[in-house]
Coordinates of C-alpha atoms in Angstrom, one line a residue:
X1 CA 1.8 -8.3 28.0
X2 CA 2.7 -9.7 24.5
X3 CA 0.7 -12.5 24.4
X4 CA -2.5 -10.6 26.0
X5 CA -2.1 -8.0 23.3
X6 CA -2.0 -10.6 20.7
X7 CA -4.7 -12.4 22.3
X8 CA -6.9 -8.8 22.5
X9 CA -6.0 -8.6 18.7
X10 CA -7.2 -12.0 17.8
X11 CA -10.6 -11.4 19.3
X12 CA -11.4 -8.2 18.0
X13 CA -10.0 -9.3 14.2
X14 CA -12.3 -9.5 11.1
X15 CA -12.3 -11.6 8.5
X16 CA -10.7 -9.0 6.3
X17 CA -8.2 -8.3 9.0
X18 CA -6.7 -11.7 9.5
X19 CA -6.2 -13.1 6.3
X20 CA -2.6 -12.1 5.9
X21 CA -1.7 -13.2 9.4
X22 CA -3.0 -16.4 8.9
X23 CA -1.5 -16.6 5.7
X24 CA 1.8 -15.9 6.5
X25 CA 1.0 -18.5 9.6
X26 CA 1.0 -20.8 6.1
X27 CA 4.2 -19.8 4.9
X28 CA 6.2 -20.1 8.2
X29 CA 4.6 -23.5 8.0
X30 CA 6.5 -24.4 5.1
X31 CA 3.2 -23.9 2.9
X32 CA 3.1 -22.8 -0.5
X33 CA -0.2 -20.2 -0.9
X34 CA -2.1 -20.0 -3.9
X35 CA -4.6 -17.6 -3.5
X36 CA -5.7 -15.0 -0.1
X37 CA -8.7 -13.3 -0.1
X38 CA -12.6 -12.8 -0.2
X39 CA -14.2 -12.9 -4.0
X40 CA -17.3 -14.1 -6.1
X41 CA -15.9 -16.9 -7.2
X42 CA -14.2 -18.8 -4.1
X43 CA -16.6 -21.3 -3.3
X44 CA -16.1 -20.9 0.4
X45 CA -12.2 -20.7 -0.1
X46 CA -10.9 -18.1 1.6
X47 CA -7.0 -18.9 0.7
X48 CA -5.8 -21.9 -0.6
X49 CA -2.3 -23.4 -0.1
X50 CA -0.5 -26.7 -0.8
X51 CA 1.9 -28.4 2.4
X52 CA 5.3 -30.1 1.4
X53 CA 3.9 -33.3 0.4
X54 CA 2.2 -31.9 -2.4
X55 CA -1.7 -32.1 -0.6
X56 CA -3.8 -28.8 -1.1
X57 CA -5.7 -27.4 1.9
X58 CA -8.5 -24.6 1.7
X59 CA -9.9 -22.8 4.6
X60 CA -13.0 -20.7 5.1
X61 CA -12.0 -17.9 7.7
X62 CA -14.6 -16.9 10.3
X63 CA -14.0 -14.1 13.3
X64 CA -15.5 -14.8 16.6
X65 CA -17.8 -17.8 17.7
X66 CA -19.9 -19.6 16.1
X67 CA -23.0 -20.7 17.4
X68 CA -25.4 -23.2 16.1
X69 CA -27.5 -20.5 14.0
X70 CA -25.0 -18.7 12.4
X71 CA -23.7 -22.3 12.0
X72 CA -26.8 -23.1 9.8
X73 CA -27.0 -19.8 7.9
X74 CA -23.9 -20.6 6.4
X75 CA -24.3 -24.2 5.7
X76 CA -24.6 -23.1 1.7
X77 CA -20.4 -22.0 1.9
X78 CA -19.6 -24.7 4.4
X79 CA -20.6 -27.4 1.7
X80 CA -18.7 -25.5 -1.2
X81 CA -15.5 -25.2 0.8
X82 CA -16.0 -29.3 1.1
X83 CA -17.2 -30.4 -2.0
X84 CA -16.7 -27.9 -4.8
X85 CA -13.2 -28.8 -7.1
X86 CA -10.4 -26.2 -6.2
X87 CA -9.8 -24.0 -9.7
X88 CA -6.3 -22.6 -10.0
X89 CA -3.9 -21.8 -12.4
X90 CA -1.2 -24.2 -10.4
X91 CA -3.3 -27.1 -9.9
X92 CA -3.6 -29.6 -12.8
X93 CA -6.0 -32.3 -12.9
X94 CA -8.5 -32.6 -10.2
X95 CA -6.7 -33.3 -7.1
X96 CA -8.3 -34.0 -3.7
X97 CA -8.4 -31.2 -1.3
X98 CA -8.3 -30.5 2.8
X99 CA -11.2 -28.6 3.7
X100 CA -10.5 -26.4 7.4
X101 CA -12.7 -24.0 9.1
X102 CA -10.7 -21.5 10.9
X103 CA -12.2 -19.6 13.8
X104 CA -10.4 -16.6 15.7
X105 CA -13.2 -17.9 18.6
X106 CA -14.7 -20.9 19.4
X107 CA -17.4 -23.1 18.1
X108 CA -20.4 -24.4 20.2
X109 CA -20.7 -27.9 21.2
X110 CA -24.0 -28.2 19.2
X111 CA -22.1 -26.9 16.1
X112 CA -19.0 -29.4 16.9
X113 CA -21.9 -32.1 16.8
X114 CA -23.2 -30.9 13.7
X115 CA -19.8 -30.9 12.1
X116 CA -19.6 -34.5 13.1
X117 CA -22.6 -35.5 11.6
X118 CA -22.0 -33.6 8.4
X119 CA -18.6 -35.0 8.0
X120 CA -19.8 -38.7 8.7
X121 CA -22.4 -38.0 5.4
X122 CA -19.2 -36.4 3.7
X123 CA -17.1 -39.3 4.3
X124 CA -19.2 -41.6 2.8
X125 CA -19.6 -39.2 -0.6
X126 CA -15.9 -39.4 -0.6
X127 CA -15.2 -36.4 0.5
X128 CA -12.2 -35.1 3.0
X129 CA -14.0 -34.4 6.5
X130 CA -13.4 -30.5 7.4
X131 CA -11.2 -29.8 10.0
X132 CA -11.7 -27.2 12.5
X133 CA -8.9 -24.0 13.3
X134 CA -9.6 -22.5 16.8
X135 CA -8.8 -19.3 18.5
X136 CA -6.8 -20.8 21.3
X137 CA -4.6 -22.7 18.2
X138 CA -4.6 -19.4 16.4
X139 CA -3.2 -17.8 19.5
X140 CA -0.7 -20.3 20.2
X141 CA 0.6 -20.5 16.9
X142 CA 0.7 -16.4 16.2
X143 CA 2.7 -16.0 19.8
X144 CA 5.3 -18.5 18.6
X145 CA 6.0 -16.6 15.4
X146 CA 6.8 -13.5 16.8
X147 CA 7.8 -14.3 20.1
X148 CA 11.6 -13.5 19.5
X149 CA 10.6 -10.1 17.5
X150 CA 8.9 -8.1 20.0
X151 CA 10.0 -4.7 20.5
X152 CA 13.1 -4.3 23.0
X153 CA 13.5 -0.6 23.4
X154 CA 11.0 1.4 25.6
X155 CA 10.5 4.1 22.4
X156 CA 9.2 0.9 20.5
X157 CA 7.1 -0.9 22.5
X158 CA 5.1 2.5 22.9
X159 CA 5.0 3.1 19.3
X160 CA 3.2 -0.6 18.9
X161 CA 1.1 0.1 21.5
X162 CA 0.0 3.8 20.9
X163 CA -0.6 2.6 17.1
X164 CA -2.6 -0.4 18.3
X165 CA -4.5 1.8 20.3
X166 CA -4.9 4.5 17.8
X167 CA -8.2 6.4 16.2
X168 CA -8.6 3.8 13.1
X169 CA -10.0 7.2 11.6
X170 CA -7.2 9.4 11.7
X171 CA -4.0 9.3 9.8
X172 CA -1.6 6.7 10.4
X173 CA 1.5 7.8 11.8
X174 CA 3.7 6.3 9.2
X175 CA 7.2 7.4 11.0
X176 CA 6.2 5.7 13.8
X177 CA 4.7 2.4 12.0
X178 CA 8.0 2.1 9.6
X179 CA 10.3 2.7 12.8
X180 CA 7.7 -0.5 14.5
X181 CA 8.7 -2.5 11.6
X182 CA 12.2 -1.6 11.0
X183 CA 12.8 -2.4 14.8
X184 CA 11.0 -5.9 14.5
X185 CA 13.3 -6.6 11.1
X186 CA 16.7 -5.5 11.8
X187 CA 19.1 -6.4 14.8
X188 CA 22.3 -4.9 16.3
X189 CA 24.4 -8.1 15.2
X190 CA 24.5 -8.3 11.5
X191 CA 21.5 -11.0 10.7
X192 CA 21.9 -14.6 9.3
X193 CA 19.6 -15.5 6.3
X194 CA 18.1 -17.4 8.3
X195 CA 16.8 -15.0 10.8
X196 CA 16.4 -12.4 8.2
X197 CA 13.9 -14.6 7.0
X198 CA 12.2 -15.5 10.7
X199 CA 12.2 -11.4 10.8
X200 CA 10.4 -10.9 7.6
X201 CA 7.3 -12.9 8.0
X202 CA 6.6 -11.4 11.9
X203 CA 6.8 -8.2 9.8
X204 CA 3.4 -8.7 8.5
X205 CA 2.2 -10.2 12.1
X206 CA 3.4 -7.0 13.3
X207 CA 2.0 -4.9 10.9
X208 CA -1.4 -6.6 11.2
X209 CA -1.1 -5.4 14.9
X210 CA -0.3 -2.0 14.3
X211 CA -3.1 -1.9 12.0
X212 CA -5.8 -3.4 13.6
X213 CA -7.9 0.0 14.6
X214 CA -7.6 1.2 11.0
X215 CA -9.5 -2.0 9.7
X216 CA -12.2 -1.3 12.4
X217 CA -12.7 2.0 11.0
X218 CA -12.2 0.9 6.9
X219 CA -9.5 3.4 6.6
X220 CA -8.6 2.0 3.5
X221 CA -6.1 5.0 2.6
X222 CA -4.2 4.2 5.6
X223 CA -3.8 0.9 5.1
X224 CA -2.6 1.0 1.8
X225 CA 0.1 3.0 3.1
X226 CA 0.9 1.0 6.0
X227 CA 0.9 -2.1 4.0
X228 CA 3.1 -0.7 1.1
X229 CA 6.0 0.7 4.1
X230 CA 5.7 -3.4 5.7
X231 CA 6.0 -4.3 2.0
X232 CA 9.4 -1.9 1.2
X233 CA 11.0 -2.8 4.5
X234 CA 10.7 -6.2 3.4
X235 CA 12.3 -5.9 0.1
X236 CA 14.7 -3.6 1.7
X237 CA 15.9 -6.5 4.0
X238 CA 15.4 -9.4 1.7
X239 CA 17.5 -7.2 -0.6
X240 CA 20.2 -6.4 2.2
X241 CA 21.1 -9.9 3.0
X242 CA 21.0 -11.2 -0.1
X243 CA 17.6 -14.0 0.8
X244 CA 16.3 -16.3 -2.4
X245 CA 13.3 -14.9 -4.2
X246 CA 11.6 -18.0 -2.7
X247 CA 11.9 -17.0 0.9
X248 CA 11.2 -13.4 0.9
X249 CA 8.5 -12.8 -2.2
X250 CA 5.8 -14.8 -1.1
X251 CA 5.8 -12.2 2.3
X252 CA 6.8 -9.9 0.4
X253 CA 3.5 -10.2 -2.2
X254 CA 1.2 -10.9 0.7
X255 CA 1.9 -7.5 2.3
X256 CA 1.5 -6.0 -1.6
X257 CA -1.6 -7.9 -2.0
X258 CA -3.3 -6.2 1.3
X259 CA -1.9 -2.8 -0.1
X260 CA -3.9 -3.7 -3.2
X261 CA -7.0 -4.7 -2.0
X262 CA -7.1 -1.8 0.6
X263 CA -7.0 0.1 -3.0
X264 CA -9.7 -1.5 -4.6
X265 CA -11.9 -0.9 -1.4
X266 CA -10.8 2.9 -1.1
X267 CA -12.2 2.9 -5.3
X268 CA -15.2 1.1 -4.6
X269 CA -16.2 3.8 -2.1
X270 CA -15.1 6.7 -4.1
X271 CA -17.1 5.8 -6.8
X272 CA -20.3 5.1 -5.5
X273 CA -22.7 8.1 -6.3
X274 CA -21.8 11.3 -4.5
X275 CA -19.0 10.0 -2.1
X276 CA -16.8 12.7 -2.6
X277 CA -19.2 15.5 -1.1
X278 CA -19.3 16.5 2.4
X279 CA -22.2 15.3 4.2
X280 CA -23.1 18.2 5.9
X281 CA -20.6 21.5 6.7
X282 CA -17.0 20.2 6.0
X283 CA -13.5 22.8 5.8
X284 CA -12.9 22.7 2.1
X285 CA -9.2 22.1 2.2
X286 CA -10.2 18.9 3.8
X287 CA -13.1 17.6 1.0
X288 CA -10.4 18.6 -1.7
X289 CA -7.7 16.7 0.1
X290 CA -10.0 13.6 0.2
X291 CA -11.3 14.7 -3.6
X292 CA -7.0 14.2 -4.3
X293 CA -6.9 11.3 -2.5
X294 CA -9.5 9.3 -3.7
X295 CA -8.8 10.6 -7.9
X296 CA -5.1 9.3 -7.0
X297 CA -6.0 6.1 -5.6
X298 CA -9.1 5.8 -8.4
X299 CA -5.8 6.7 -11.4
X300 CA -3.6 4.1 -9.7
X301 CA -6.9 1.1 -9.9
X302 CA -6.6 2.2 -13.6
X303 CA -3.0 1.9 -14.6
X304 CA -2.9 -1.6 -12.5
X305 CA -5.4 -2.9 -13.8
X306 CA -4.1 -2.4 -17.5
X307 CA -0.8 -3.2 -16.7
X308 CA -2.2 -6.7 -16.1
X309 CA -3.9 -6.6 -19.3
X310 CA -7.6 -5.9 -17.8
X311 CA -10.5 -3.2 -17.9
X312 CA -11.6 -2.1 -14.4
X313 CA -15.3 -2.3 -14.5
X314 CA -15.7 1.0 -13.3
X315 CA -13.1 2.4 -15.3
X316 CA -15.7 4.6 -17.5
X317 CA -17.3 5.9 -14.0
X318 CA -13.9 6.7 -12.4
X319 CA -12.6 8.3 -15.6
X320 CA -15.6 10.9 -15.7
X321 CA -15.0 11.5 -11.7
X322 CA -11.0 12.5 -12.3
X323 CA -12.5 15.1 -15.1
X324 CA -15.0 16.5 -12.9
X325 CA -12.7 16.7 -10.0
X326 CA -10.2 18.6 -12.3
X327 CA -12.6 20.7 -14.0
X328 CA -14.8 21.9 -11.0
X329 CA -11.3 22.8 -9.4
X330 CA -12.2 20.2 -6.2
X331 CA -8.4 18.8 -6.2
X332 CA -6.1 20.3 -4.0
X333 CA -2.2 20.5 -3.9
X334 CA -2.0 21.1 -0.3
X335 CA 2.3 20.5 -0.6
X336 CA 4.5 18.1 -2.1
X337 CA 2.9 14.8 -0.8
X338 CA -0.1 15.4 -2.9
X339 CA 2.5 15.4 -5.9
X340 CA 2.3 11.2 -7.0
X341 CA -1.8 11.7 -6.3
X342 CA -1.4 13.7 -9.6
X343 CA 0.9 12.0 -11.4
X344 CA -1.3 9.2 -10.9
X345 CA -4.1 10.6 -12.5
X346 CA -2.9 12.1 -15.6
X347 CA -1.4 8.5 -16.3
X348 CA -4.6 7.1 -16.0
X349 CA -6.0 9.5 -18.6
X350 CA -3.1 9.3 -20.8
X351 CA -4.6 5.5 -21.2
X352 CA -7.9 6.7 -21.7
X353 CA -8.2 9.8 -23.6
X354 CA -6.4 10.5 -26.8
X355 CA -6.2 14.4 -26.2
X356 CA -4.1 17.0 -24.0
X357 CA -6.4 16.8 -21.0
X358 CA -3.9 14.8 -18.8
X359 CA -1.1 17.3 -19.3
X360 CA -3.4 20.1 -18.1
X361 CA -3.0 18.1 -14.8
X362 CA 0.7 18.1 -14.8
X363 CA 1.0 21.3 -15.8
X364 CA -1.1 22.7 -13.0
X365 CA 1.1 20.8 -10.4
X366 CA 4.0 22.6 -11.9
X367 CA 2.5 26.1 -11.8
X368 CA 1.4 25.7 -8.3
X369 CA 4.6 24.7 -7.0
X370 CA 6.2 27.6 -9.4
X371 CA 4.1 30.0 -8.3
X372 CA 4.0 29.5 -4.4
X373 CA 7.5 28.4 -4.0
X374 CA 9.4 31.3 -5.7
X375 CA 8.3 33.9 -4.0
X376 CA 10.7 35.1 -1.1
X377 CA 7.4 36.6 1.4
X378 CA 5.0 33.7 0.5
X379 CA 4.3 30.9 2.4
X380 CA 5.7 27.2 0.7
X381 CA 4.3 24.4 0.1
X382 CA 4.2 22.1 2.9
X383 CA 6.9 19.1 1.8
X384 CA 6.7 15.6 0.4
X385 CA 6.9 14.2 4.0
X386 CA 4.2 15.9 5.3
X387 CA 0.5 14.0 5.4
X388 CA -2.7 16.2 4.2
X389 CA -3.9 16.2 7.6
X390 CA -0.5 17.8 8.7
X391 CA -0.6 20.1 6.1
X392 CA -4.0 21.6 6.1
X393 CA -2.9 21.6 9.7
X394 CA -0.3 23.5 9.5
X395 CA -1.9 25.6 6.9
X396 CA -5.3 26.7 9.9
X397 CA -2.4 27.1 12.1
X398 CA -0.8 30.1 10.3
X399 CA -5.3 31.4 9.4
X400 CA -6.5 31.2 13.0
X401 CA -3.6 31.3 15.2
X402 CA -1.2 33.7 12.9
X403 CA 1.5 31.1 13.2
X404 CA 4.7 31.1 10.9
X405 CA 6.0 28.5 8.7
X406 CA 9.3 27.2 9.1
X407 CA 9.3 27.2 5.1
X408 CA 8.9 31.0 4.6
X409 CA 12.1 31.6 3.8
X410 CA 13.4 28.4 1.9
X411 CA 12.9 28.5 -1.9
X412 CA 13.3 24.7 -2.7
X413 CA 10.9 21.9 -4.1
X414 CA 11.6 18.1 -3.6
X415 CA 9.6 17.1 -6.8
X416 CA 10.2 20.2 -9.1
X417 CA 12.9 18.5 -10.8
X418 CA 10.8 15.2 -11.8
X419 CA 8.2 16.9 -13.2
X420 CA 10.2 19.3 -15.4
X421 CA 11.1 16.4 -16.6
X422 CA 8.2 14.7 -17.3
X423 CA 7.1 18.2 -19.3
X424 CA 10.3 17.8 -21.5
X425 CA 9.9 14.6 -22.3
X426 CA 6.5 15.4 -23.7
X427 CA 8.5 17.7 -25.4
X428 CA 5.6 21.0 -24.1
X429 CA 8.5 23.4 -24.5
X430 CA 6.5 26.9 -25.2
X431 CA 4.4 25.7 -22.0
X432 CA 7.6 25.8 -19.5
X433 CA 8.9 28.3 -20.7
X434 CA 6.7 31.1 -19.3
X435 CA 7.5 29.4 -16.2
X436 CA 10.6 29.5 -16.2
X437 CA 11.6 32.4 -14.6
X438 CA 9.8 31.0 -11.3
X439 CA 11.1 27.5 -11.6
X440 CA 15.1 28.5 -12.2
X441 CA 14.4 30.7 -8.6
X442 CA 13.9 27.7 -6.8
X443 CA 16.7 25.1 -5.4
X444 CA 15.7 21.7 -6.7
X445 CA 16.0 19.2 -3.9
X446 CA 17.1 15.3 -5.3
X447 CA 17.5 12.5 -3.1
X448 CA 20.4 10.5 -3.5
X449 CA 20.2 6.9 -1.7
X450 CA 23.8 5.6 -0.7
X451 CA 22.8 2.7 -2.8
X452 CA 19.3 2.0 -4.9
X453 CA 17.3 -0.1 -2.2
X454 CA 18.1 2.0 0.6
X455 CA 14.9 4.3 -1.6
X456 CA 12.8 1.5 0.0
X457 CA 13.4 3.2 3.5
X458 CA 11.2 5.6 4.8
X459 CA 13.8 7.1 7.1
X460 CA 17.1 7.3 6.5
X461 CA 18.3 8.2 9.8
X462 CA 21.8 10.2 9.8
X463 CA 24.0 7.7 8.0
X464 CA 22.1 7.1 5.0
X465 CA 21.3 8.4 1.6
X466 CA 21.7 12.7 1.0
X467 CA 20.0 15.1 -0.4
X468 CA 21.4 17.6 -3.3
X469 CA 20.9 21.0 -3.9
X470 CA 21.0 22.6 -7.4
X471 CA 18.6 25.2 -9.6
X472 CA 18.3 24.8 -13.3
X473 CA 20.2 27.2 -15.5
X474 CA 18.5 30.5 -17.1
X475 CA 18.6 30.9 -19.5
X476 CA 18.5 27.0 -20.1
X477 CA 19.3 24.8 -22.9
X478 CA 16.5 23.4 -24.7
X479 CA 18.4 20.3 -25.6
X480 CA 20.5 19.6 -22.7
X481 CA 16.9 19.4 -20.7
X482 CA 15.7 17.4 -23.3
X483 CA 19.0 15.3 -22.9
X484 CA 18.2 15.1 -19.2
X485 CA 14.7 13.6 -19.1
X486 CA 15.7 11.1 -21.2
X487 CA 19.0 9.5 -20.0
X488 CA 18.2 6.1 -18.7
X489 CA 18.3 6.2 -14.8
X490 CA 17.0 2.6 -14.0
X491 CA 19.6 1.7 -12.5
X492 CA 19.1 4.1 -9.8
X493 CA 15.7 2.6 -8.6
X494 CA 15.4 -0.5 -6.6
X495 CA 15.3 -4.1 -8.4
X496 CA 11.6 -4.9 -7.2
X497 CA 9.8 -1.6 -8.3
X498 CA 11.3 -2.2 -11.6
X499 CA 9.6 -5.8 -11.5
X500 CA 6.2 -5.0 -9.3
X501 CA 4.4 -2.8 -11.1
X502 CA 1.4 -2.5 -8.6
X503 CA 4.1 -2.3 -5.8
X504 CA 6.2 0.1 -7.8
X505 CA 3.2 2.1 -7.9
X506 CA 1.6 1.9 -4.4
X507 CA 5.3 2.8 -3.5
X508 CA 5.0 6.2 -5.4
X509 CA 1.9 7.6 -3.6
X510 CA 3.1 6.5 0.1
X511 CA 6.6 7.5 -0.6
X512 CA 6.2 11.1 -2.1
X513 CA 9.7 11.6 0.0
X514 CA 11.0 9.6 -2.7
X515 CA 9.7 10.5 -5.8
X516 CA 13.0 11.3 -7.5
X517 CA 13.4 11.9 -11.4
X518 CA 14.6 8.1 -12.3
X519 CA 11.3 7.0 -10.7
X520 CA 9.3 9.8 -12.4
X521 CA 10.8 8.9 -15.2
X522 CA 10.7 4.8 -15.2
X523 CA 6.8 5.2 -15.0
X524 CA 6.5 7.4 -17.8
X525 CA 8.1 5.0 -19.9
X526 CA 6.6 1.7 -18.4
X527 CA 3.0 3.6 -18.7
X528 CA 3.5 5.2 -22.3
X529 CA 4.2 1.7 -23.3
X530 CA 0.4 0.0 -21.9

């Protein structure tokens, strides 16, 4: 069953969908990779790597057969991969390079002919013949890596299989996904460094698996989060037994990179003219969910790309969207998971406005939460580990079918406490205190992880981590809050969101569960400093 379900995956992959597999295929080779992924300037290069005896190799990656016509239609990238130099930062000179052709199918004959020929004329121009990658290789190769990983236990086999199987355009169960890898990462006996390291590179064939319907369907939302929990499980492990930054990172950054580029494509199709309007008769809780969505993800592009020292091209465009969003009132705090979505954007404007607009954001987060969480008859917010869907869910539920919410009588907020602080730091002391008498009603909720990289979890289970319950003071002290939000807490977050800023950041709007007030607080500071 393993092998046919890897074998189903392999011929219904894309190009796009494959690339990380195959890459960490690399790595488990004992291949150093340059560069992974799809861009104007490759010159037929789809990822480039370099083997233990210092040769580099570049493939062009192709999904299904290939017959002699689209053989010839794509002659033009064909002869780049060959004969154009390899550009990189890590390659001096102008060294010689591999050229391969990899196929999740199979090639023709006709087009194995033509390859012959072509390679005959390359020879003689002194150029390396290109090899060919096949399906059945790909197959072979992909069962070996994770043949000792599969999933033992009955719960999580089904939970591979019902997310393989899923609707690619629904939500993405993430508890089940992060228990899938999790299972595939850990083991009952405590794990060499060794086969820690075995464990986290099928973590990324796994989660390629898992994820396979929602790059059918270009969920890119989805898989950024999928992406960014295979990523923290990785770091969680790598952290746990103690691996060198050379075994686990370049995993590790592969996973981040498909999180990333998953971003970019989600802020490619927000921006593009009227993409954020229902075509045709929507719910509106739903087009403002994906309004908050998309102006998270489109404030996160922003921030990352400066951090790096760049200008998004569409930085202007996306900049005017996040205004119009706010203004027209088409974002939505549907409960505490829509929280970092927010955060995100008023970041992003703090980098590109030089007035109070961003902190009318924050300061609308903080009344809503004020407001509906206070009050003992009302309704609360839906919390930080609760998906949109399953919040506007829940949220019909209690409209059409009169249901109740299990939250009616709790007064508490999980992300109450970090944004209070966030307000004091910017020192907006006559705009809290209005609020005040709603916010010092309600319990403030802080996770406490048993020790910083267990944050990196998504579930704690019953022997991790606790949460605290405590309300602020009222009347409160000016300067003791002030005091509060800004203590250094770095040392409370784990090692590689303090040194990944794009993971870091991806982490925040996957994880609302975990945005705590040192992690609130560590991005105002790394931000304010761009």
């Amino acid at each position: 069953m393993n092998e046919r379900l890897v074998e189903d995956w392999l011929t219904k992959a894309s190009e796009r969908s494959f690339e990380t597999p195959f890459a960490q295929l690399l790595l488990a080779q004992g291949m150093r990779v340059l560069r992974v992924g799809h861009s104007p300037h490759e010159h037929g290069k789809d990822v480039i790597a370099i083997d233990r005896s210092g040769k580099v190799h570049a493939y062009q990656l192709k999904d299904g057969d290939l017959d002699l016509n689209s053989f010839d239609k794509g002659i033009g990238q064909l002869t780049a991969l060959v004969e154009t130099q390899i550009e990189h930062p890590a390659l001096t000179g102008n060294p010689r390079h591999q050229p391969w052709l990899v196929l999740t199918g199979q090639p023709s004959i006709p087009v194995e002919d033509r390859i012959r020929v072509h390679n005959i004329q390359w020879k003689k121009r002194r150029f390396s013949p290109l090899n060919l990658f096949v399906g059945k290789d790909l197959l072979t190769k992909f069962v070996e890596m994770a043949r000792d990983f599969w999933p033992q236990k009955p719960e999580d086999s089904r939970s591979l299989l019902s997310l393989y199987l899923a609707d690619g355009k629904g939500t993405l169960d993430r508890r089940a996904f992060a228990d899938l890898i999790v299972s595939v990462t850990t083991a009952e006996k405590k794990l060499t460094r060794a086969e820690a390291a075995r464990r986290i590179a099928a973590a990324n064939l796994f989660a390629s698996y898992a994820l396979s319907p929602f790059y059918v369907a270009k969920n890119h939302w989805e898989l950024l989060q999928g992406w960014t929990i295979a990523a923290a499980q990785i770091a969680w492990l790598a952290d746990k037994t103690r691996l060198a930054v050379g075994v686990w990172r370049p995993t590790f950054r592969l996973a981040v990179d498909e999180a990333r580029a998953a971003l970019s494509a989600l802020c490619e199709e927000a921006s593009q003219p009227d993409a954020l309007y229902p075509d045709g008769f929507e719910l509106d809780q739903l087009t403002r969910s994906r309004c908050t969505i998309c102006a998270g993800a489109l404030g996160a592009n922003i921030i990352i790309h400066r951090q790096r020292g760049e200008s998004w091209k569409r930085e202007g465009l996306a900049k005017s969207l996040i205004e119009q969003l706010f203004n027209d009132q088409r974002l939505f705090l549907w409960g505490e998971s829509a929280v970092p979505l927010f955060l995100a954007q008023m970041w992003a404007l703090d980098k590109l406005r030089a007035d109070q607009f961003s902190d009318r954001i924050l300061f609308a987060v903080v009344a809503g939460i004020a407001q509906q969480n206070s009050g003992l008859r009302t309704p609360k917010l839906p919390t930080p580990y609760e998906s949109a869907d399953e919040a506007n869910a829940k949220a019909f539920g209690l409209i059409i079918s009169g249901e109740q919410q299990m939250e009616l009588q709790s007064s508490a907020s999980y992300t109450l406490e970090p944004l209070v602080m966030l307000i004091a730091r910017r020192l907006w002391r006559n705009t809290l205190s209005p609020l005040w008498s709603r916010i010092s009603k309600i319990d403030v909720i802080r996770v406490v992880p048993d020790t910083p990289r267990d944050m990196l979890l998504w579930s704690w289970g019953h022997d991790r981590g606790k949460n605290q319950s405590r309300r602020f003071e009222s009347p409160q002290s000016w300067r003791e809050l002030l005091r509060m939000s800004r203590t250094d807490e770095r040392d409370a977050l784990p090692a590689v969101i303090q040194t990944d800023f794009d993971f870091g950041l991806m982490f925040l709007l996957t994880f609302p569960h975990r945005l705590t007030r040192p992690l609130a607080k560590h991005f105002e500071l790394v931000i304010s400093a761009l």
